[in-house]
Short mmCIF file of C-alpha atoms in Angstrom, two decimals:
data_model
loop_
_atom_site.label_atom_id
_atom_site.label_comp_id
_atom_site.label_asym_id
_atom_site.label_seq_id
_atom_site.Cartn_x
_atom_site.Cartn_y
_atom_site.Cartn_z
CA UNK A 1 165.85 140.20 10.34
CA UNK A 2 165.54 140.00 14.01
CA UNK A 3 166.99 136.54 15.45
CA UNK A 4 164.33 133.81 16.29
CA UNK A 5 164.37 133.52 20.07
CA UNK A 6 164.70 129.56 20.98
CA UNK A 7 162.06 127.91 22.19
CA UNK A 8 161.48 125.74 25.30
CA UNK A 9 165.25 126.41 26.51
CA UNK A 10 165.52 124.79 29.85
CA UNK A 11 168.20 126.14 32.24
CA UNK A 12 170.52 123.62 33.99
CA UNK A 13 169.26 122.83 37.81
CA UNK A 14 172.31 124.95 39.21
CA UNK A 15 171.72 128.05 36.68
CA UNK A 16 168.25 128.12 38.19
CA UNK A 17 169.14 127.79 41.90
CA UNK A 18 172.07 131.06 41.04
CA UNK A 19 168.91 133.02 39.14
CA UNK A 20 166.62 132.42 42.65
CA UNK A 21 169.47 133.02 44.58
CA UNK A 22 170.33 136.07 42.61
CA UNK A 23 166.59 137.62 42.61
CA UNK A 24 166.04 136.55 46.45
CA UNK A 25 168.86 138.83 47.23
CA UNK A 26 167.80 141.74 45.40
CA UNK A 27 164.31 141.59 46.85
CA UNK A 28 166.09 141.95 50.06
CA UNK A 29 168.21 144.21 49.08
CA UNK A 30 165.71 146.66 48.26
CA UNK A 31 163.38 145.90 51.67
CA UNK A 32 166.51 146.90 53.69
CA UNK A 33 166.23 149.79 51.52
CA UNK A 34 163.04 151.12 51.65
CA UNK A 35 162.32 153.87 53.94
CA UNK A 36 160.70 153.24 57.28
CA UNK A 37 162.08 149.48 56.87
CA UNK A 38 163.16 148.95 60.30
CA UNK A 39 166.70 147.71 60.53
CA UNK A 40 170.18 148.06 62.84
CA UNK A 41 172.30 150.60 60.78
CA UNK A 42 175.39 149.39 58.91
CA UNK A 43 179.13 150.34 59.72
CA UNK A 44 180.53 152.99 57.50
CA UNK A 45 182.05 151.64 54.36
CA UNK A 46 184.75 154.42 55.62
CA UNK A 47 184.67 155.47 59.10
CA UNK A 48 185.61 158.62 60.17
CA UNK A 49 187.79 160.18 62.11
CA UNK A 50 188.03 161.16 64.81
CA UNK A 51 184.58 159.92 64.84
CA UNK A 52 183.59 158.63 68.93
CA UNK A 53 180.97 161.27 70.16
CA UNK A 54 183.17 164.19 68.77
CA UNK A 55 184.10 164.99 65.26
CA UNK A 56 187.05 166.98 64.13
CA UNK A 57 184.56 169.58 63.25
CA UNK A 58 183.33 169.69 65.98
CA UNK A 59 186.16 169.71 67.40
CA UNK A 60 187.49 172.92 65.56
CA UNK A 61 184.14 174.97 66.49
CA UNK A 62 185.10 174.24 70.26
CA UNK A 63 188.39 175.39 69.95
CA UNK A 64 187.42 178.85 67.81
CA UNK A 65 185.13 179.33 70.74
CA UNK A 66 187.52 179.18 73.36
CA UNK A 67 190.67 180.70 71.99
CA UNK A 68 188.46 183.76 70.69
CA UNK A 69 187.12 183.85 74.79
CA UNK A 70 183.71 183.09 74.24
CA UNK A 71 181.38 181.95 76.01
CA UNK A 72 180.06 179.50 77.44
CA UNK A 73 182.62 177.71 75.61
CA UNK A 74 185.73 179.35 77.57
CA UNK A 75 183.84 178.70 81.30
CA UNK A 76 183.57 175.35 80.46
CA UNK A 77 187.16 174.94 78.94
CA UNK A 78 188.60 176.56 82.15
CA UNK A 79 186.51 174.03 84.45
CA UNK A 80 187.84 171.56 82.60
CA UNK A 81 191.61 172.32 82.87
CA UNK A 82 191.16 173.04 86.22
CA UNK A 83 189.88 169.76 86.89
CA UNK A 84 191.79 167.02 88.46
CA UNK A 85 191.58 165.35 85.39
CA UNK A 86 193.58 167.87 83.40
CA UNK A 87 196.56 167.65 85.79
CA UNK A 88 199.73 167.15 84.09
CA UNK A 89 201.02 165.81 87.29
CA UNK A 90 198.38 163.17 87.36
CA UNK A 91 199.91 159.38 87.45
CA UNK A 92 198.29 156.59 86.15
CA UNK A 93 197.36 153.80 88.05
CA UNK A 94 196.99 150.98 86.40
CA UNK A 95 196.20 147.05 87.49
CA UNK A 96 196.14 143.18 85.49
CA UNK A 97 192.90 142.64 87.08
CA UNK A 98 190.09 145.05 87.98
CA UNK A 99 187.55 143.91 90.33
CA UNK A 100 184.57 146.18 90.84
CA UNK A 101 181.70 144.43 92.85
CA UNK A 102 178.37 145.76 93.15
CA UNK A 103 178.39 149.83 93.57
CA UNK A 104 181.69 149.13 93.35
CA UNK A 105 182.34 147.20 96.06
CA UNK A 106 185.45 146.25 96.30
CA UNK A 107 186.98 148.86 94.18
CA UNK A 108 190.06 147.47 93.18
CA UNK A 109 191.08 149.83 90.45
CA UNK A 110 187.69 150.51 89.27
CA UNK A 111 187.38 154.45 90.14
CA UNK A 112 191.39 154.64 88.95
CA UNK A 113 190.73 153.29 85.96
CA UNK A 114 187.48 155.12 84.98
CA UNK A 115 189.21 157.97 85.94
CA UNK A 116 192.18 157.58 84.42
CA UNK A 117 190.08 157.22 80.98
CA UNK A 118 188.73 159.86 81.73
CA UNK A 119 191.97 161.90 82.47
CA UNK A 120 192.79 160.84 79.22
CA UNK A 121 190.00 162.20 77.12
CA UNK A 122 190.46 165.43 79.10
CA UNK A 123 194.25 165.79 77.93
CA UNK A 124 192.96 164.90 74.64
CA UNK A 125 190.98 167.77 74.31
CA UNK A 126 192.99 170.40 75.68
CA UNK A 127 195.99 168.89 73.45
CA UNK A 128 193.48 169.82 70.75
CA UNK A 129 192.22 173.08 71.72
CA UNK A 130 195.89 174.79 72.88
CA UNK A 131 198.17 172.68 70.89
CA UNK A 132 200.54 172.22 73.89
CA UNK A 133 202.12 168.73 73.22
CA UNK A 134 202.14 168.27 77.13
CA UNK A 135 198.79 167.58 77.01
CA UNK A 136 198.93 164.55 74.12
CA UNK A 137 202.01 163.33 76.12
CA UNK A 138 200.13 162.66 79.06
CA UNK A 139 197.57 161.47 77.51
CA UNK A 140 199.69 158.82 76.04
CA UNK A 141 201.20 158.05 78.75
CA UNK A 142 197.72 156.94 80.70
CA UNK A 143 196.68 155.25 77.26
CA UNK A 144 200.14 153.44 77.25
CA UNK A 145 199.98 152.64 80.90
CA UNK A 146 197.13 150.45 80.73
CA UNK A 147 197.50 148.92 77.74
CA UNK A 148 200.66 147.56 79.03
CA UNK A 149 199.37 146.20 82.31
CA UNK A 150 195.38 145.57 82.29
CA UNK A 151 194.30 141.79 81.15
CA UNK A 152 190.92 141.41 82.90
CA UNK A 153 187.81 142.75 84.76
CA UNK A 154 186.29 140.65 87.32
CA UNK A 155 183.32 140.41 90.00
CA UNK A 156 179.52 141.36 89.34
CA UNK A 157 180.05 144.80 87.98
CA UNK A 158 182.73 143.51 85.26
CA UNK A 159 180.58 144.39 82.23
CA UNK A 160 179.36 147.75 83.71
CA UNK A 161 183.01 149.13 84.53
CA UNK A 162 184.52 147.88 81.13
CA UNK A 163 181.18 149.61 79.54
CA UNK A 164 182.27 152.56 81.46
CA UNK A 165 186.27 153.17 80.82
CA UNK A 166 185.57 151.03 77.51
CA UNK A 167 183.38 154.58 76.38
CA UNK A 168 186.49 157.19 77.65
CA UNK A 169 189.30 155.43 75.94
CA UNK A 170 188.47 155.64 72.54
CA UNK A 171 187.35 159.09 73.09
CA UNK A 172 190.67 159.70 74.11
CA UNK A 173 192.33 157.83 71.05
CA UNK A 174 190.67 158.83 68.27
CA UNK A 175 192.03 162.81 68.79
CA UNK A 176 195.18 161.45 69.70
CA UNK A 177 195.82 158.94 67.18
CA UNK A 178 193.85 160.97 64.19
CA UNK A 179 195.27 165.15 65.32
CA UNK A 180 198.17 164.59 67.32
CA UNK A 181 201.33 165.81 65.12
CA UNK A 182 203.84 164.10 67.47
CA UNK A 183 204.45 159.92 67.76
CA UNK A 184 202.17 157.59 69.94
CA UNK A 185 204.08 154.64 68.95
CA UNK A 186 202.43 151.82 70.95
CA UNK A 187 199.16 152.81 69.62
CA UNK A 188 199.12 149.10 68.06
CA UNK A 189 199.04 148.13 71.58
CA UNK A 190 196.38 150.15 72.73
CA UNK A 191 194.54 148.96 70.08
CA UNK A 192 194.54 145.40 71.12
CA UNK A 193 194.17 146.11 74.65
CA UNK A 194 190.63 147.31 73.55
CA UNK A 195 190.26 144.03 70.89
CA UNK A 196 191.26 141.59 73.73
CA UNK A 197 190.38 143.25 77.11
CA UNK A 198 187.23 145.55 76.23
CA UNK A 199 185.55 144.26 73.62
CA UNK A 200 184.86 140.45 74.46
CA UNK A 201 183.26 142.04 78.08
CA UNK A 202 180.58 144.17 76.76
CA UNK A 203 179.63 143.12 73.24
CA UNK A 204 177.37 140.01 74.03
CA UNK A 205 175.06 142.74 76.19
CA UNK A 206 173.47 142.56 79.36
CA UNK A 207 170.08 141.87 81.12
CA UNK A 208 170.48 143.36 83.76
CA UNK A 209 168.76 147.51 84.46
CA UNK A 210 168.88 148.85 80.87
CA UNK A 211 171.33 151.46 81.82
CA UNK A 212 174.23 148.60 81.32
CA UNK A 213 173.68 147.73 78.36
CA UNK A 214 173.26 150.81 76.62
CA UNK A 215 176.37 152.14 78.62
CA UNK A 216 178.11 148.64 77.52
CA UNK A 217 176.84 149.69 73.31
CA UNK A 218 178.67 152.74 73.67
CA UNK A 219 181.38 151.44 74.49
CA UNK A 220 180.95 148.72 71.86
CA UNK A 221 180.92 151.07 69.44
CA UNK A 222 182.90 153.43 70.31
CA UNK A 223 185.98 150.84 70.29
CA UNK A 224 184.66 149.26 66.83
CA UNK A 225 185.24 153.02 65.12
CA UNK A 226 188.71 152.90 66.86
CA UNK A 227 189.62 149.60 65.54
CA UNK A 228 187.41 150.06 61.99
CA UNK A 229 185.46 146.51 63.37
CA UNK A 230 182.49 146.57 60.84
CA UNK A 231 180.92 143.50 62.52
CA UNK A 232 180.94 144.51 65.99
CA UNK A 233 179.93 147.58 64.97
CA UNK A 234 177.03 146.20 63.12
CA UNK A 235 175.94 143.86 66.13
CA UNK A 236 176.62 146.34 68.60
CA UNK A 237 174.25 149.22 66.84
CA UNK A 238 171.77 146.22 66.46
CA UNK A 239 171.62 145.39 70.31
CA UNK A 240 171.66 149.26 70.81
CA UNK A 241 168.43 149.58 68.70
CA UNK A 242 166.31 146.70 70.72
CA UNK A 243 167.58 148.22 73.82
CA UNK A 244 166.41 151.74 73.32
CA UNK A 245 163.29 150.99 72.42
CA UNK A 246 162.97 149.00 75.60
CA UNK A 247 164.32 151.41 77.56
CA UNK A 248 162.54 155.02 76.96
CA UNK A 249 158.56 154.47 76.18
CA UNK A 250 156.37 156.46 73.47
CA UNK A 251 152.59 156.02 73.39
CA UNK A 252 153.02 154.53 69.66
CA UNK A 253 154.50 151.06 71.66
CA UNK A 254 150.99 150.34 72.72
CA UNK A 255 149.74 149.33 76.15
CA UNK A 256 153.51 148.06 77.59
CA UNK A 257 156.73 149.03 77.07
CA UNK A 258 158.71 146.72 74.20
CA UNK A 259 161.06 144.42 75.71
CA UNK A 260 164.41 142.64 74.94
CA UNK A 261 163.59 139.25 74.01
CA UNK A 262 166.13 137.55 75.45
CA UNK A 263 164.75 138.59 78.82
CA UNK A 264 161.57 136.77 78.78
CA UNK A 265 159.32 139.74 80.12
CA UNK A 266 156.08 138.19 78.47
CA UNK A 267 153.41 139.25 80.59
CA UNK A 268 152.44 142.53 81.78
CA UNK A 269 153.17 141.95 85.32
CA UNK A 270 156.52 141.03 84.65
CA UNK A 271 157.29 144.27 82.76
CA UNK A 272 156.37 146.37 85.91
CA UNK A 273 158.23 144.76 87.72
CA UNK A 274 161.19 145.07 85.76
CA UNK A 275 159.63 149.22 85.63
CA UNK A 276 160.40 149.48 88.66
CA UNK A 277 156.63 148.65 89.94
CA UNK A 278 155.46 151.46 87.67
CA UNK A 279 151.98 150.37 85.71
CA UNK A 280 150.95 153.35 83.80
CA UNK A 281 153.48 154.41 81.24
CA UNK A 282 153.20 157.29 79.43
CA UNK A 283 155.62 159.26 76.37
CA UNK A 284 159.41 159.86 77.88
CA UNK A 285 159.37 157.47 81.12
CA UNK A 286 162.26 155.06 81.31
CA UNK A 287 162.63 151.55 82.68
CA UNK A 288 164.66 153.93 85.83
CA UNK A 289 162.76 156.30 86.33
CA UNK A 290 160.90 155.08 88.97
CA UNK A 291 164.59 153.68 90.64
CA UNK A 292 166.28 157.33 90.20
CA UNK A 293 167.36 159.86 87.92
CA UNK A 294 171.02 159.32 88.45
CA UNK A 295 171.08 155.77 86.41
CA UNK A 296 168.62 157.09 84.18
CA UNK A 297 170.44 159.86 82.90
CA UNK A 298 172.96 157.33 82.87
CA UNK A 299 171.07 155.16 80.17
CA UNK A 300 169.96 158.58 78.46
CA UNK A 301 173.50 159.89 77.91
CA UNK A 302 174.84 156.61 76.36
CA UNK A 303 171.89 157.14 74.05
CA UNK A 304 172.63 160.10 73.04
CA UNK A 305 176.68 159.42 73.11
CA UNK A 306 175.48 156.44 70.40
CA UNK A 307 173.41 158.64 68.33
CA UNK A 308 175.71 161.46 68.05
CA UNK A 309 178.56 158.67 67.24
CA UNK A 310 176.61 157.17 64.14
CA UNK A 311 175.84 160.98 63.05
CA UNK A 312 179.56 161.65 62.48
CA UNK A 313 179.51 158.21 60.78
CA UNK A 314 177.24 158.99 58.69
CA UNK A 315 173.72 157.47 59.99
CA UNK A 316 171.42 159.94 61.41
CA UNK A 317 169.61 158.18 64.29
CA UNK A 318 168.48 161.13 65.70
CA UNK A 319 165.96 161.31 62.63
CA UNK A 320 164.49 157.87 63.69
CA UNK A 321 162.79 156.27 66.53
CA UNK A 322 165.64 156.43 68.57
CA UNK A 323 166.23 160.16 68.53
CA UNK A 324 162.18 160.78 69.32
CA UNK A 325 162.80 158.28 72.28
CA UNK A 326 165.55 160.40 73.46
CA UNK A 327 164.09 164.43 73.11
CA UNK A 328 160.95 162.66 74.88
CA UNK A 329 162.88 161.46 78.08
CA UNK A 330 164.65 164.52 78.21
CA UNK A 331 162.11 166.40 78.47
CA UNK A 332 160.03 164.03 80.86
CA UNK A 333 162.88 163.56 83.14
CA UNK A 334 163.88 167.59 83.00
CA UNK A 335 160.71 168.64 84.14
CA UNK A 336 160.47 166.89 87.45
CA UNK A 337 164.24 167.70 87.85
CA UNK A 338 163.30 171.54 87.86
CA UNK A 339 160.91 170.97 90.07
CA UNK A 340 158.12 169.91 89.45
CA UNK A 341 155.89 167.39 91.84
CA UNK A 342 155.41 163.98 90.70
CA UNK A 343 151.70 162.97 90.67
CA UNK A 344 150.46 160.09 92.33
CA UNK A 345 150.50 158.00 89.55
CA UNK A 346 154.19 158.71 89.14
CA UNK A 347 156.46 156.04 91.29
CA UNK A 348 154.23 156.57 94.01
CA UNK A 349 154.77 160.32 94.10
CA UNK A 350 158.06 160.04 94.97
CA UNK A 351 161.08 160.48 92.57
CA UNK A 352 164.68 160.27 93.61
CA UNK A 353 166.24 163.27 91.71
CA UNK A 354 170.16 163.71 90.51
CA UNK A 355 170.12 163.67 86.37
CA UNK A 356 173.44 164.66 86.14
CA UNK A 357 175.50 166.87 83.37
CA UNK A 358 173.78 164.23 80.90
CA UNK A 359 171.50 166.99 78.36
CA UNK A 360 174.10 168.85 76.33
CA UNK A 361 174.42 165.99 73.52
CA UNK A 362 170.98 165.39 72.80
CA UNK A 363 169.36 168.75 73.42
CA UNK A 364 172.36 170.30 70.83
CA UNK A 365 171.08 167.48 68.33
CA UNK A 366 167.52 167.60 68.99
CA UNK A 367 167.14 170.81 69.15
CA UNK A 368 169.53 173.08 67.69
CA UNK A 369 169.60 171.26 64.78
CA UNK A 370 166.36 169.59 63.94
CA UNK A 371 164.60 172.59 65.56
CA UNK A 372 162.24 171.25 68.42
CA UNK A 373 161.18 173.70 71.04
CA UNK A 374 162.44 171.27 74.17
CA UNK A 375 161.79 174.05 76.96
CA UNK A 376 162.35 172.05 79.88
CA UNK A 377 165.19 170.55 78.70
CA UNK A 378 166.52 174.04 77.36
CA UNK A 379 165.94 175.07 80.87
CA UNK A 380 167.93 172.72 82.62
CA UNK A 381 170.58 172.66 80.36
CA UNK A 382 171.39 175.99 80.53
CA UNK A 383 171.33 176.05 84.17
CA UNK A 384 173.60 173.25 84.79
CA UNK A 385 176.14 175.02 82.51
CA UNK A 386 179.18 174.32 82.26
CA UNK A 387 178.12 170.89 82.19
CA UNK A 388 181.18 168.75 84.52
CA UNK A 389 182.36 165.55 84.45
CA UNK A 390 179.92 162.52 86.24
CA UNK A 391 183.25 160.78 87.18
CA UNK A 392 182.20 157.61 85.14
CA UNK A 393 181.80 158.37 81.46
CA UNK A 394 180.30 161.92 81.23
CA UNK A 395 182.91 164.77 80.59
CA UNK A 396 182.95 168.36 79.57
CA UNK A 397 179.93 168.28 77.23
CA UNK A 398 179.15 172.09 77.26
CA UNK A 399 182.72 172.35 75.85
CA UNK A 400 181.84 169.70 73.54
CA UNK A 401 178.03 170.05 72.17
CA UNK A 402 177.06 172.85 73.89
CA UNK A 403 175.02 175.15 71.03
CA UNK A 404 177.86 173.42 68.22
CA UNK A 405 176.54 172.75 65.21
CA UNK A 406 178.88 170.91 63.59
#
């Protein structure tokens, strides 16, 4: 005979509060959950690697390509090695403090170290492709050079540079650190060079031109897979989240553009001004356009850089808002850059061209794999190929993304 339930039981006042407690953070739970819930994406509960921008797969399709002489995989591996940045002569030049003022004025250290990062990832790459330990050596030795010397960035353009070099580095390490065969012993250090030196600069954001701050996210993240930093990862991809959406406008964000709240731009006026003086907004513009293309493809390629980072780690933003925002402003801003004339409602008529080697990443994701048509951007990205280095955080992407899909 079935048990009598009791009657009138009354849990104890902490029982209760654990039951609420317990419920409340199921409910939430399974709002995070549900799809279309909008939310920063979580870390990894593993991350992979290596797993900033380029995955080992990735990685391996490159090298196929080249070693088998195909193209445009081998064009773009040749300009690379015969870049200054693939010398094996090349000596690093590092400094305690870097001051970079605005546009880099004074430059003290600022284009050595960016380029030196840079250098890095470069040697990285062909260590990976021909396997010639010269290449991981030197790349070491720029990593280890640094980390051994560099304690600060000062002056105005502090969290820009660090957002800059703070993107190459980890590029760099993660193919060293996670395919190199041979020792990189004060990899520890390097390590908390980026913890200490990096890290603190860039993660808090910017409000400054939105280019910085996404440029400063990449970074951000980048260093987080590096150093498997869950929490900055989280807050990072958070910031990166409110910043694209306030960066690159779609029709669906209503009259204005979204904003970052902590900048205060509450009133329509204030937006355009922060658009550059631009009033009519329409699908793929960006808060630069209307300043110039070069720190607009700027703020596009960290975008995509992000995106294709939380792909290998196993979020697929360019399935979301973010990768929409993205295939729109590269087609927007690809059009004009091929040629055609800017209306008069358009910054006046007047657009200050120079994109840069910035499409490879997101056209590859956007439309290679997810299949949209992108004809402008198709355009221009195969007739910038092989896609170069920008000398600030852009390198060798035809060799990278270029029709991989991986």
């Amino acid at each position: 005979m079935p048990e009598t339930p009791p009657r009138h039981r009354r849990r104890t006042r902490p029982a209760m509060f654990a039951t609420v407690a317990a419920v409340t953070a199921a409910l939430v739970a399974a709002l995070m959950a549900w799809p279309g819930t909008h939310r920063a994406e979580a870390a990894p509960a593993t991350f992979a690697h290596p797993g900033v921008t380029v995955s080992k797969s990735q990685l391996d399709f490159t090298r196929t390509k080249v070693l088998a002489g195909t193209q445009p995989w081998k064009g773009a591996y040749d300009q690379m090695l015969a870049s200054k940045y693939a010398s094996l002569t090349r000596t690093p030049a590092p400094r305690a403090t870097v001051e970079c003022g605005s546009y880099s004025n004074p430059n003290y250290g600022c284009t050595d170290e960016r380029e030196d990062a840079i250098a890095a990832y470069t040697d990285a790459l062909a260590w990976y492709i021909t396997r010639d330990d010269r290449y991981a050596k030197k790349a070491i030795e720029l990593m280890d050079a640094w980390s051994a010397t560099i304690k600060d960035h000062t002056n105005s353009n502090a969290p820009l540079q660090t957002g800059w070099a703070g993107s190459s580095w980890p590029k760099a390490a993660e193919i060293i650190k996670y395919t190199y065969t041979g020792t990189w012993t004060n990899s520890a250090r390097f390590a908390t060079m980026l913890r200490n030196v990096y890290l603190p600069e860039i993660i808090n954001g910017s409000n400054s031109n939105g280019n910085w701050e996404l440029s400063m996210m990449e970074a951000a993240i980048g260093i987080s897979v590096f150093l498997e930093d869950k929490t900055s990862y989280d807050k990072a991809m958070a910031t990166f989240r409110t910043r694209t959406a306030a960066y690159i406008y779609l029709s669906s964000d209503g009259s204005v553009p979204k904003t970052v709240p902590s900048q205060n731009l509450n009133t329509t006026a204030k937006i355009v001004s922060y658009w550059q003086g631009q009033s009519t907004f329409v699908t793929g513009l960006t808060q630069e356009t209307c300043r110039d293309f070069v720190h607009t493809g700027y703020g596009i390629s960290a975008i995509s850089h992000v995106a294709e980072t939380s792909r290998i780690q196993g979020t697929d933003l360019y399935t979301t808002d973010v990768g929409e925002r993205l295939r729109q402003a590269l087609g927007f801003q690809s059009k004009y850059q091929l040629g055609e004339a800017a209306p008069s409602w358009l910054c006046g008529g007047s657009l200050t061209l120079g994109l840069g080697p910035v499409t490879e990443v997101g056209y590859n994701a956007m439309h290679n794999r997810l299949g949209y048509a992108m004809a402008n951007t198709e355009a221009l990205t195969k007739q910038n190929r092989p896609a170069g280095s920008n000398n600030l955080f852009v390198a060798w992407e035809t060799l990278t993304h270029g029709d991989n899909p991986s």
